């Protein structure tokens, strides 16, 4: 019987190569883009080769839950963007955050966070607290850090924070907690947006699902560790639990990196018009943007730490705006969670991430039914401004 497998195997046996390597054509040129290889494992010819892999596992490939060629390529670029420290790619931002915490938390740990931040990160800490009795403290100001310095303290800082885009003074946290492990979630900053180069931070991480992917078509996260011992712990954690980015998403992310600068520049240009529009509106009561408006007290910190404030703005509209009805009339802007993509997105955080909570409960987080988070996309600015006019219609 004719067998397809037999034909393919014989072609590669005679060429002494593995499946998928083209045995027929001469290649003179180089492809412009990387190949996506879906192999879940890599073949070794000799035991010596396998030995060499084990001696060099962080920089080599054997099994795709640990590493793959395209993922190593991405990690190389992310490392270069972070002072050449070692990077690890994950299948989501939460995959990255949870791997770091499971790598670090012990029975003696104390987890410390600041103000309001991503709700799913909070869920991790609440579950550690509930299930394992791990100490968890959320502080509102630097003065509350007194007495918290210890090598068992793990701090998660989200800066700018969700949804009010407040900054945390990282230098001040480091000097208050010299022995703690400090983790920074940079999702709202995007890439290469730290003037201090993340000094004093042990682990820099973020979601690539937002600005970095930028097209609402992939989930990914990254972790960059300041030293090899942290890196090796997080590497082991990813290998044990799973959570590495898949090769298809890694490819998309490589593609996205090449338009990152273009997208961010367009976003910031659009944002300058959006901020002016909101500031000029008589029905916008407050505006939250890094270092400006309600956050103007942090302008010094913003100037010293960041190059730009990103593509997300939060604002509160006055009572006479028929916000819920207006949301149904928008043209190009979609109501969806997430941010940082070519599409403009809008949400009322109270209904998006805090559904079912009472007004009293969400007020503790500074939220209410009139607080809007807007993520500025890359549409022609007139599309965005037209939608904002619709969004702010009054009775
Ligand atoms: C979205 C987000 C995450 C989680 O990232 P995913 O890729 O959605 O898992 C973590 N932190 C912040 C600040 C985020 O905005």
PDB file of C-alpha atoms in Angstrom, residues 82-379:
ATOM      1  CA  UNK A  82      15.619  45.937  29.848  1.00  0.00           C
ATOM      2  CA  UNK A  83      19.350  46.578  30.312  1.00  0.00           C
ATOM      3  CA  UNK A  84      20.185  43.134  28.930  1.00  0.00           C
ATOM      4  CA  UNK A  85      18.654  41.310  31.891  1.00  0.00           C
ATOM      5  CA  UNK A  86      17.079  37.902  31.292  1.00  0.00           C
ATOM      6  CA  UNK A  87      13.493  37.826  30.018  1.00  0.00           C
ATOM      7  CA  UNK A  88      10.827  35.113  30.076  1.00  0.00           C
ATOM      8  CA  UNK A  89       7.704  35.140  27.915  1.00  0.00           C
ATOM      9  CA  UNK A  90       4.320  33.912  29.200  1.00  0.00           C
ATOM     10  CA  UNK A  91       0.926  33.060  27.742  1.00  0.00           C
ATOM     11  CA  UNK A  92      -0.672  36.092  29.447  1.00  0.00           C
ATOM     12  CA  UNK A  93       0.110  38.916  31.817  1.00  0.00           C
ATOM     13  CA  UNK A  94      -1.576  36.969  34.610  1.00  0.00           C
ATOM     14  CA  UNK A  95       0.524  33.922  33.718  1.00  0.00           C
ATOM     15  CA  UNK A  96       3.597  36.100  34.244  1.00  0.00           C
ATOM     16  CA  UNK A  97       2.389  37.603  37.534  1.00  0.00           C
ATOM     17  CA  UNK A  98       1.195  34.340  39.048  1.00  0.00           C
ATOM     18  CA  UNK A  99       4.394  32.493  38.084  1.00  0.00           C
ATOM     19  CA  UNK A 100       6.494  35.146  39.832  1.00  0.00           C
ATOM     20  CA  UNK A 101       4.435  34.954  42.998  1.00  0.00           C
ATOM     21  CA  UNK A 102       4.419  31.173  43.107  1.00  0.00           C
ATOM     22  CA  UNK A 103       8.175  31.247  42.598  1.00  0.00           C
ATOM     23  CA  UNK A 104       8.677  33.685  45.492  1.00  0.00           C
ATOM     24  CA  UNK A 105       5.977  33.217  48.130  1.00  0.00           C
ATOM     25  CA  UNK A 106       6.836  31.147  51.214  1.00  0.00           C
ATOM     26  CA  UNK A 107       4.923  30.577  54.452  1.00  0.00           C
ATOM     27  CA  UNK A 108       6.778  33.603  55.913  1.00  0.00           C
ATOM     28  CA  UNK A 109       5.987  36.001  53.078  1.00  0.00           C
ATOM     29  CA  UNK A 110       4.191  39.278  53.424  1.00  0.00           C
ATOM     30  CA  UNK A 111       2.708  40.698  50.202  1.00  0.00           C
ATOM     31  CA  UNK A 112       2.350  44.478  49.927  1.00  0.00           C
ATOM     32  CA  UNK A 113       0.471  46.443  47.227  1.00  0.00           C
ATOM     33  CA  UNK A 114      -0.426  50.104  46.624  1.00  0.00           C
ATOM     34  CA  UNK A 115      -3.895  51.620  46.297  1.00  0.00           C
ATOM     35  CA  UNK A 116      -5.990  50.450  43.376  1.00  0.00           C
ATOM     36  CA  UNK A 117      -4.533  48.056  40.809  1.00  0.00           C
ATOM     37  CA  UNK A 118      -5.459  45.244  38.439  1.00  0.00           C
ATOM     38  CA  UNK A 119      -8.302  43.248  39.969  1.00  0.00           C
ATOM     39  CA  UNK A 120      -7.005  39.792  38.996  1.00  0.00           C
ATOM     40  CA  UNK A 121      -3.665  40.446  40.680  1.00  0.00           C
ATOM     41  CA  UNK A 122      -5.642  41.244  43.824  1.00  0.00           C
ATOM     42  CA  UNK A 123      -7.475  37.921  43.454  1.00  0.00           C
ATOM     43  CA  UNK A 124      -4.129  36.079  43.648  1.00  0.00           C
ATOM     44  CA  UNK A 125      -3.189  37.798  46.923  1.00  0.00           C
ATOM     45  CA  UNK A 126      -6.632  37.297  48.461  1.00  0.00           C
ATOM     46  CA  UNK A 127      -6.461  33.601  47.636  1.00  0.00           C
ATOM     47  CA  UNK A 128      -2.962  33.290  49.183  1.00  0.00           C
ATOM     48  CA  UNK A 129      -4.334  35.029  52.261  1.00  0.00           C
ATOM     49  CA  UNK A 130      -7.448  32.861  52.474  1.00  0.00           C
ATOM     50  CA  UNK A 131      -5.980  29.487  51.530  1.00  0.00           C
ATOM     51  CA  UNK A 132      -2.512  29.683  53.086  1.00  0.00           C
ATOM     52  CA  UNK A 133      -2.746  32.455  55.696  1.00  0.00           C
ATOM     53  CA  UNK A 134      -0.139  34.578  53.877  1.00  0.00           C
ATOM     54  CA  UNK A 135      -0.023  38.134  55.187  1.00  0.00           C
ATOM     55  CA  UNK A 136      -1.357  40.633  52.646  1.00  0.00           C
ATOM     56  CA  UNK A 137      -1.390  44.417  53.104  1.00  0.00           C
ATOM     57  CA  UNK A 138      -2.619  47.116  50.737  1.00  0.00           C
ATOM     58  CA  UNK A 139      -1.156  50.528  51.615  1.00  0.00           C
ATOM     59  CA  UNK A 140      -2.321  53.952  50.462  1.00  0.00           C
ATOM     60  CA  UNK A 141       0.793  55.990  51.229  1.00  0.00           C
ATOM     61  CA  UNK A 142       4.549  55.585  51.626  1.00  0.00           C
ATOM     62  CA  UNK A 143       4.298  56.403  55.357  1.00  0.00           C
ATOM     63  CA  UNK A 144       2.500  53.068  55.848  1.00  0.00           C
ATOM     64  CA  UNK A 145       5.642  51.184  54.762  1.00  0.00           C
ATOM     65  CA  UNK A 146       7.317  51.826  58.106  1.00  0.00           C
ATOM     66  CA  UNK A 147       8.061  48.491  59.838  1.00  0.00           C
ATOM     67  CA  UNK A 148       7.392  46.481  56.676  1.00  0.00           C
ATOM     68  CA  UNK A 149      11.026  46.136  55.635  1.00  0.00           C
ATOM     69  CA  UNK A 150      12.098  42.505  55.567  1.00  0.00           C
ATOM     70  CA  UNK A 151      13.537  40.037  53.093  1.00  0.00           C
ATOM     71  CA  UNK A 152      10.184  38.241  53.343  1.00  0.00           C
ATOM     72  CA  UNK A 153       8.285  41.266  52.012  1.00  0.00           C
ATOM     73  CA  UNK A 154       7.237  41.063  48.353  1.00  0.00           C
ATOM     74  CA  UNK A 155       5.895  44.294  46.879  1.00  0.00           C
ATOM     75  CA  UNK A 156       3.807  44.550  43.733  1.00  0.00           C
ATOM     76  CA  UNK A 157       3.737  48.035  42.250  1.00  0.00           C
ATOM     77  CA  UNK A 158       1.488  48.904  39.319  1.00  0.00           C
ATOM     78  CA  UNK A 159       2.547  52.270  37.956  1.00  0.00           C
ATOM     79  CA  UNK A 160       0.677  54.003  36.392  1.00  0.00           C
ATOM     80  CA  UNK A 161      -2.189  52.268  38.169  1.00  0.00           C
ATOM     81  CA  UNK A 162      -5.563  51.080  36.951  1.00  0.00           C
ATOM     82  CA  UNK A 163      -7.834  52.989  36.439  1.00  0.00           C
ATOM     83  CA  UNK A 164      -6.685  56.321  37.910  1.00  0.00           C
ATOM     84  CA  UNK A 165      -3.212  56.354  36.329  1.00  0.00           C
ATOM     85  CA  UNK A 166      -1.444  57.239  39.563  1.00  0.00           C
ATOM     86  CA  UNK A 167       2.295  56.722  39.896  1.00  0.00           C
ATOM     87  CA  UNK A 168       4.164  55.069  42.735  1.00  0.00           C
ATOM     88  CA  UNK A 169       7.488  56.622  43.743  1.00  0.00           C
ATOM     89  CA  UNK A 170       9.657  53.561  43.260  1.00  0.00           C
ATOM     90  CA  UNK A 171      12.847  55.135  44.637  1.00  0.00           C
ATOM     91  CA  UNK A 172      11.000  56.007  47.848  1.00  0.00           C
ATOM     92  CA  UNK A 173       9.608  52.466  48.134  1.00  0.00           C
ATOM     93  CA  UNK A 174      13.081  51.016  47.657  1.00  0.00           C
ATOM     94  CA  UNK A 175      14.593  53.250  50.327  1.00  0.00           C
ATOM     95  CA  UNK A 176      11.769  52.391  52.768  1.00  0.00           C
ATOM     96  CA  UNK A 177      12.109  48.667  52.012  1.00  0.00           C
ATOM     97  CA  UNK A 178      15.776  47.991  51.210  1.00  0.00           C
ATOM     98  CA  UNK A 179      15.499  44.236  51.814  1.00  0.00           C
ATOM     99  CA  UNK A 180      12.164  43.558  50.079  1.00  0.00           C
ATOM    100  CA  UNK A 181      11.652  41.991  46.669  1.00  0.00           C
ATOM    101  CA  UNK A 182      10.047  44.645  44.482  1.00  0.00           C
ATOM    102  CA  UNK A 183       8.007  43.678  41.417  1.00  0.00           C
ATOM    103  CA  UNK A 184       6.828  46.327  38.958  1.00  0.00           C
ATOM    104  CA  UNK A 185       3.850  45.805  36.647  1.00  0.00           C
ATOM    105  CA  UNK A 186       4.574  48.084  33.670  1.00  0.00           C
ATOM    106  CA  UNK A 187       1.461  47.240  31.631  1.00  0.00           C
ATOM    107  CA  UNK A 188       0.194  50.851  31.650  1.00  0.00           C
ATOM    108  CA  UNK A 189       3.663  52.274  30.798  1.00  0.00           C
ATOM    109  CA  UNK A 190       4.361  50.191  27.740  1.00  0.00           C
ATOM    110  CA  UNK A 191       7.934  49.502  26.660  1.00  0.00           C
ATOM    111  CA  UNK A 192      11.037  51.684  27.137  1.00  0.00           C
ATOM    112  CA  UNK A 193       9.134  54.270  29.166  1.00  0.00           C
ATOM    113  CA  UNK A 194      11.311  54.417  32.288  1.00  0.00           C
ATOM    114  CA  UNK A 195      13.926  57.168  32.507  1.00  0.00           C
ATOM    115  CA  UNK A 196      15.589  55.474  35.488  1.00  0.00           C
ATOM    116  CA  UNK A 197      15.848  52.156  33.680  1.00  0.00           C
ATOM    117  CA  UNK A 198      13.838  50.388  36.411  1.00  0.00           C
ATOM    118  CA  UNK A 199      16.513  50.963  39.019  1.00  0.00           C
ATOM    119  CA  UNK A 200      15.852  49.289  42.352  1.00  0.00           C
ATOM    120  CA  UNK A 201      13.320  46.850  40.942  1.00  0.00           C
ATOM    121  CA  UNK A 202      13.925  43.112  41.180  1.00  0.00           C
ATOM    122  CA  UNK A 203      11.369  41.949  38.639  1.00  0.00           C
ATOM    123  CA  UNK A 204       9.842  44.011  35.838  1.00  0.00           C
ATOM    124  CA  UNK A 205       6.798  42.390  34.270  1.00  0.00           C
ATOM    125  CA  UNK A 206       3.793  43.249  32.188  1.00  0.00           C
ATOM    126  CA  UNK A 207       1.002  42.137  29.934  1.00  0.00           C
ATOM    127  CA  UNK A 208       1.796  42.136  26.203  1.00  0.00           C
ATOM    128  CA  UNK A 209      -1.935  41.826  25.524  1.00  0.00           C
ATOM    129  CA  UNK A 210      -2.315  45.615  25.710  1.00  0.00           C
ATOM    130  CA  UNK A 211       0.088  48.131  24.077  1.00  0.00           C
ATOM    131  CA  UNK A 212       2.757  45.631  23.068  1.00  0.00           C
ATOM    132  CA  UNK A 213       0.515  43.260  21.088  1.00  0.00           C
ATOM    133  CA  UNK A 214      -1.620  46.242  20.227  1.00  0.00           C
ATOM    134  CA  UNK A 215      -4.217  44.594  17.958  1.00  0.00           C
ATOM    135  CA  UNK A 216      -6.522  42.784  20.412  1.00  0.00           C
ATOM    136  CA  UNK A 217      -5.499  39.507  18.802  1.00  0.00           C
ATOM    137  CA  UNK A 218      -3.105  37.850  21.220  1.00  0.00           C
ATOM    138  CA  UNK A 219      -2.573  37.186  24.922  1.00  0.00           C
ATOM    139  CA  UNK A 220       0.949  37.314  26.310  1.00  0.00           C
ATOM    140  CA  UNK A 221       3.053  38.482  29.227  1.00  0.00           C
ATOM    141  CA  UNK A 222       6.714  39.035  30.036  1.00  0.00           C
ATOM    142  CA  UNK A 223       8.989  38.899  33.059  1.00  0.00           C
ATOM    143  CA  UNK A 224      12.471  40.418  33.305  1.00  0.00           C
ATOM    144  CA  UNK A 225      14.583  39.478  36.321  1.00  0.00           C
ATOM    145  CA  UNK A 226      17.443  41.577  37.646  1.00  0.00           C
ATOM    146  CA  UNK A 227      19.487  38.546  38.627  1.00  0.00           C
ATOM    147  CA  UNK A 228      20.073  34.983  37.526  1.00  0.00           C
ATOM    148  CA  UNK A 229      18.775  33.397  40.709  1.00  0.00           C
ATOM    149  CA  UNK A 230      15.333  35.028  40.356  1.00  0.00           C
ATOM    150  CA  UNK A 231      15.374  34.186  36.659  1.00  0.00           C
ATOM    151  CA  UNK A 232      16.122  30.557  37.345  1.00  0.00           C
ATOM    152  CA  UNK A 233      13.291  30.357  39.923  1.00  0.00           C
ATOM    153  CA  UNK A 234      10.747  31.853  37.508  1.00  0.00           C
ATOM    154  CA  UNK A 235      12.074  29.655  34.673  1.00  0.00           C
ATOM    155  CA  UNK A 236      11.506  26.545  36.831  1.00  0.00           C
ATOM    156  CA  UNK A 237       8.058  27.773  37.816  1.00  0.00           C
ATOM    157  CA  UNK A 238       7.055  28.241  34.169  1.00  0.00           C
ATOM    158  CA  UNK A 239       8.412  24.819  33.330  1.00  0.00           C
ATOM    159  CA  UNK A 240       6.531  23.168  36.232  1.00  0.00           C
ATOM    160  CA  UNK A 241       3.183  24.897  35.851  1.00  0.00           C
ATOM    161  CA  UNK A 242       3.117  25.523  32.141  1.00  0.00           C
ATOM    162  CA  UNK A 243       2.444  29.052  30.984  1.00  0.00           C
ATOM    163  CA  UNK A 244       4.987  29.749  28.242  1.00  0.00           C
ATOM    164  CA  UNK A 245       3.670  31.772  25.291  1.00  0.00           C
ATOM    165  CA  UNK A 246       2.635  29.581  22.333  1.00  0.00           C
ATOM    166  CA  UNK A 247       4.591  29.890  19.105  1.00  0.00           C
ATOM    167  CA  UNK A 248       1.737  31.399  17.096  1.00  0.00           C
ATOM    168  CA  UNK A 249       1.288  34.224  19.617  1.00  0.00           C
ATOM    169  CA  UNK A 250       5.066  34.623  19.827  1.00  0.00           C
ATOM    170  CA  UNK A 251       5.093  35.188  16.075  1.00  0.00           C
ATOM    171  CA  UNK A 252       2.288  37.760  16.303  1.00  0.00           C
ATOM    172  CA  UNK A 253       4.115  39.504  19.114  1.00  0.00           C
ATOM    173  CA  UNK A 254       7.329  39.712  17.074  1.00  0.00           C
ATOM    174  CA  UNK A 255       5.254  41.221  14.290  1.00  0.00           C
ATOM    175  CA  UNK A 256       3.700  43.701  16.754  1.00  0.00           C
ATOM    176  CA  UNK A 257       7.089  44.825  18.100  1.00  0.00           C
ATOM    177  CA  UNK A 258       7.968  46.109  14.648  1.00  0.00           C
ATOM    178  CA  UNK A 259       5.058  48.579  14.645  1.00  0.00           C
ATOM    179  CA  UNK A 260       5.206  49.420  18.354  1.00  0.00           C
ATOM    180  CA  UNK A 261       6.861  52.846  17.939  1.00  0.00           C
ATOM    181  CA  UNK A 262       4.507  53.831  15.133  1.00  0.00           C
ATOM    182  CA  UNK A 263       1.434  52.831  17.108  1.00  0.00           C
ATOM    183  CA  UNK A 264       2.520  54.562  20.308  1.00  0.00           C
ATOM    184  CA  UNK A 265       3.375  57.776  18.471  1.00  0.00           C
ATOM    185  CA  UNK A 266      -0.022  57.839  16.775  1.00  0.00           C
ATOM    186  CA  UNK A 267      -1.739  57.038  20.077  1.00  0.00           C
ATOM    187  CA  UNK A 268       0.043  59.904  21.845  1.00  0.00           C
ATOM    188  CA  UNK A 269      -0.778  62.311  19.053  1.00  0.00           C
ATOM    189  CA  UNK A 270      -4.457  61.314  19.260  1.00  0.00           C
ATOM    190  CA  UNK A 271      -4.305  61.488  23.060  1.00  0.00           C
ATOM    191  CA  UNK A 272      -3.176  65.121  23.013  1.00  0.00           C
ATOM    192  CA  UNK A 273      -6.377  66.002  21.075  1.00  0.00           C
ATOM    193  CA  UNK A 274      -8.540  63.853  23.359  1.00  0.00           C
ATOM    194  CA  UNK A 275      -7.156  65.480  26.511  1.00  0.00           C
ATOM    195  CA  UNK A 276      -7.771  68.945  25.094  1.00  0.00           C
ATOM    196  CA  UNK A 277     -11.316  67.967  24.120  1.00  0.00           C
ATOM    197  CA  UNK A 278     -12.070  66.560  27.593  1.00  0.00           C
ATOM    198  CA  UNK A 279     -10.509  69.537  29.363  1.00  0.00           C
ATOM    199  CA  UNK A 280     -12.622  71.930  27.275  1.00  0.00           C
ATOM    200  CA  UNK A 281     -15.859  70.031  27.901  1.00  0.00           C
ATOM    201  CA  UNK A 282     -18.287  71.541  30.393  1.00  0.00           C
ATOM    202  CA  UNK A 283     -19.666  68.093  31.324  1.00  0.00           C
ATOM    203  CA  UNK A 284     -16.345  66.467  32.255  1.00  0.00           C
ATOM    204  CA  UNK A 285     -15.829  66.981  35.992  1.00  0.00           C
ATOM    205  CA  UNK A 286     -12.454  65.361  36.474  1.00  0.00           C
ATOM    206  CA  UNK A 287      -9.690  63.893  34.326  1.00  0.00           C
ATOM    207  CA  UNK A 288      -7.099  61.356  35.417  1.00  0.00           C
ATOM    208  CA  UNK A 289      -3.931  61.084  33.322  1.00  0.00           C
ATOM    209  CA  UNK A 290      -0.350  60.451  34.523  1.00  0.00           C
ATOM    210  CA  UNK A 291       1.141  63.616  36.025  1.00  0.00           C
ATOM    211  CA  UNK A 292      -1.700  65.886  34.860  1.00  0.00           C
ATOM    212  CA  UNK A 293      -5.176  67.158  35.831  1.00  0.00           C
ATOM    213  CA  UNK A 294      -6.296  65.306  39.021  1.00  0.00           C
ATOM    214  CA  UNK A 295      -2.821  63.744  39.118  1.00  0.00           C
ATOM    215  CA  UNK A 296      -1.009  67.080  38.723  1.00  0.00           C
ATOM    216  CA  UNK A 297       0.561  66.701  42.175  1.00  0.00           C
ATOM    217  CA  UNK A 298       2.643  63.907  40.617  1.00  0.00           C
ATOM    218  CA  UNK A 299       3.902  65.974  37.678  1.00  0.00           C
ATOM    219  CA  UNK A 300       7.444  66.100  39.097  1.00  0.00           C
ATOM    220  CA  UNK A 301       7.541  62.347  39.623  1.00  0.00           C
ATOM    221  CA  UNK A 302       6.061  61.822  36.166  1.00  0.00           C
ATOM    222  CA  UNK A 303       8.641  64.069  34.471  1.00  0.00           C
ATOM    223  CA  UNK A 304      11.520  62.392  36.249  1.00  0.00           C
ATOM    224  CA  UNK A 305      10.352  58.842  35.553  1.00  0.00           C
ATOM    225  CA  UNK A 306       8.460  58.678  32.237  1.00  0.00           C
ATOM    226  CA  UNK A 307       8.723  59.824  28.635  1.00  0.00           C
ATOM    227  CA  UNK A 308       4.968  59.717  28.029  1.00  0.00           C
ATOM    228  CA  UNK A 309       1.679  59.037  29.802  1.00  0.00           C
ATOM    229  CA  UNK A 310       0.280  56.382  27.464  1.00  0.00           C
ATOM    230  CA  UNK A 311      -3.034  55.936  25.707  1.00  0.00           C
ATOM    231  CA  UNK A 312      -5.493  55.573  28.578  1.00  0.00           C
ATOM    232  CA  UNK A 313      -7.429  58.379  30.236  1.00  0.00           C
ATOM    233  CA  UNK A 314     -10.061  58.087  32.954  1.00  0.00           C
ATOM    234  CA  UNK A 315     -12.661  60.799  33.486  1.00  0.00           C
ATOM    235  CA  UNK A 316     -15.851  61.496  35.420  1.00  0.00           C
ATOM    236  CA  UNK A 317     -18.835  63.029  33.639  1.00  0.00           C
ATOM    237  CA  UNK A 318     -21.512  65.196  35.202  1.00  0.00           C
ATOM    238  CA  UNK A 319     -24.933  63.821  36.226  1.00  0.00           C
ATOM    239  CA  UNK A 320     -26.789  65.220  33.224  1.00  0.00           C
ATOM    240  CA  UNK A 321     -24.794  63.130  30.735  1.00  0.00           C
ATOM    241  CA  UNK A 322     -26.908  60.167  29.596  1.00  0.00           C
ATOM    242  CA  UNK A 323     -23.853  57.945  29.630  1.00  0.00           C
ATOM    243  CA  UNK A 324     -25.441  54.491  29.386  1.00  0.00           C
ATOM    244  CA  UNK A 325     -27.621  55.435  26.401  1.00  0.00           C
ATOM    245  CA  UNK A 326     -24.773  57.331  24.742  1.00  0.00           C
ATOM    246  CA  UNK A 327     -22.565  54.241  24.834  1.00  0.00           C
ATOM    247  CA  UNK A 328     -25.002  52.537  22.453  1.00  0.00           C
ATOM    248  CA  UNK A 329     -24.570  55.272  19.859  1.00  0.00           C
ATOM    249  CA  UNK A 330     -20.787  55.199  19.373  1.00  0.00           C
ATOM    250  CA  UNK A 331     -19.476  54.644  15.883  1.00  0.00           C
ATOM    251  CA  UNK A 332     -15.922  53.320  15.813  1.00  0.00           C
ATOM    252  CA  UNK A 333     -15.212  53.062  19.551  1.00  0.00           C
ATOM    253  CA  UNK A 334     -16.170  49.714  21.097  1.00  0.00           C
ATOM    254  CA  UNK A 335     -17.172  48.980  24.685  1.00  0.00           C
ATOM    255  CA  UNK A 336     -14.735  46.277  25.753  1.00  0.00           C
ATOM    256  CA  UNK A 337     -12.250  45.491  28.511  1.00  0.00           C
ATOM    257  CA  UNK A 338      -8.548  45.882  27.702  1.00  0.00           C
ATOM    258  CA  UNK A 339      -6.691  48.880  26.270  1.00  0.00           C
ATOM    259  CA  UNK A 340      -3.642  49.904  24.303  1.00  0.00           C
ATOM    260  CA  UNK A 341      -4.637  48.644  20.866  1.00  0.00           C
ATOM    261  CA  UNK A 342      -5.197  50.252  17.469  1.00  0.00           C
ATOM    262  CA  UNK A 343      -8.941  50.245  18.267  1.00  0.00           C
ATOM    263  CA  UNK A 344     -10.320  52.853  20.655  1.00  0.00           C
ATOM    264  CA  UNK A 345     -12.084  51.141  23.562  1.00  0.00           C
ATOM    265  CA  UNK A 346     -14.288  52.530  26.287  1.00  0.00           C
ATOM    266  CA  UNK A 347     -15.593  51.093  29.541  1.00  0.00           C
ATOM    267  CA  UNK A 348     -17.263  52.101  32.764  1.00  0.00           C
ATOM    268  CA  UNK A 349     -15.087  50.171  35.242  1.00  0.00           C
ATOM    269  CA  UNK A 350     -18.007  49.817  37.684  1.00  0.00           C
ATOM    270  CA  UNK A 351     -19.882  47.729  35.117  1.00  0.00           C
ATOM    271  CA  UNK A 352     -16.900  46.086  33.396  1.00  0.00           C
ATOM    272  CA  UNK A 353     -14.803  44.708  36.261  1.00  0.00           C
ATOM    273  CA  UNK A 354     -16.992  45.332  39.318  1.00  0.00           C
ATOM    274  CA  UNK A 355     -20.383  44.101  38.118  1.00  0.00           C
ATOM    275  CA  UNK A 356     -22.809  43.326  40.921  1.00  0.00           C
ATOM    276  CA  UNK A 357     -21.061  45.419  43.537  1.00  0.00           C
ATOM    277  CA  UNK A 358     -23.033  48.168  45.273  1.00  0.00           C
ATOM    278  CA  UNK A 359     -22.300  51.833  44.685  1.00  0.00           C
ATOM    279  CA  UNK A 360     -20.970  52.029  48.268  1.00  0.00           C
ATOM    280  CA  UNK A 361     -18.525  49.214  47.588  1.00  0.00           C
ATOM    281  CA  UNK A 362     -17.180  50.635  44.351  1.00  0.00           C
ATOM    282  CA  UNK A 363     -17.000  54.139  45.852  1.00  0.00           C
ATOM    283  CA  UNK A 364     -14.307  52.805  48.184  1.00  0.00           C
ATOM    284  CA  UNK A 365     -12.262  52.176  45.025  1.00  0.00           C
ATOM    285  CA  UNK A 366     -12.980  55.720  43.837  1.00  0.00           C
ATOM    286  CA  UNK A 367     -15.384  54.424  41.183  1.00  0.00           C
ATOM    287  CA  UNK A 368     -18.994  55.207  40.384  1.00  0.00           C
ATOM    288  CA  UNK A 369     -21.439  54.905  37.473  1.00  0.00           C
ATOM    289  CA  UNK A 370     -20.115  58.123  35.906  1.00  0.00           C
ATOM    290  CA  UNK A 371     -16.430  57.186  35.799  1.00  0.00           C
ATOM    291  CA  UNK A 372     -15.268  56.243  32.303  1.00  0.00           C
ATOM    292  CA  UNK A 373     -11.977  54.692  31.159  1.00  0.00           C
ATOM    293  CA  UNK A 374     -11.107  55.501  27.563  1.00  0.00           C
ATOM    294  CA  UNK A 375      -8.312  53.859  25.591  1.00  0.00           C
ATOM    295  CA  UNK A 376      -7.268  55.956  22.628  1.00  0.00           C
ATOM    296  CA  UNK A 377      -6.622  53.996  19.452  1.00  0.00           C
ATOM    297  CA  UNK A 378      -5.030  54.761  16.106  1.00  0.00           C
ATOM    298  CA  UNK A 379      -8.136  55.824  14.167  1.00  0.00           C
TER     299      UNK A 379
END
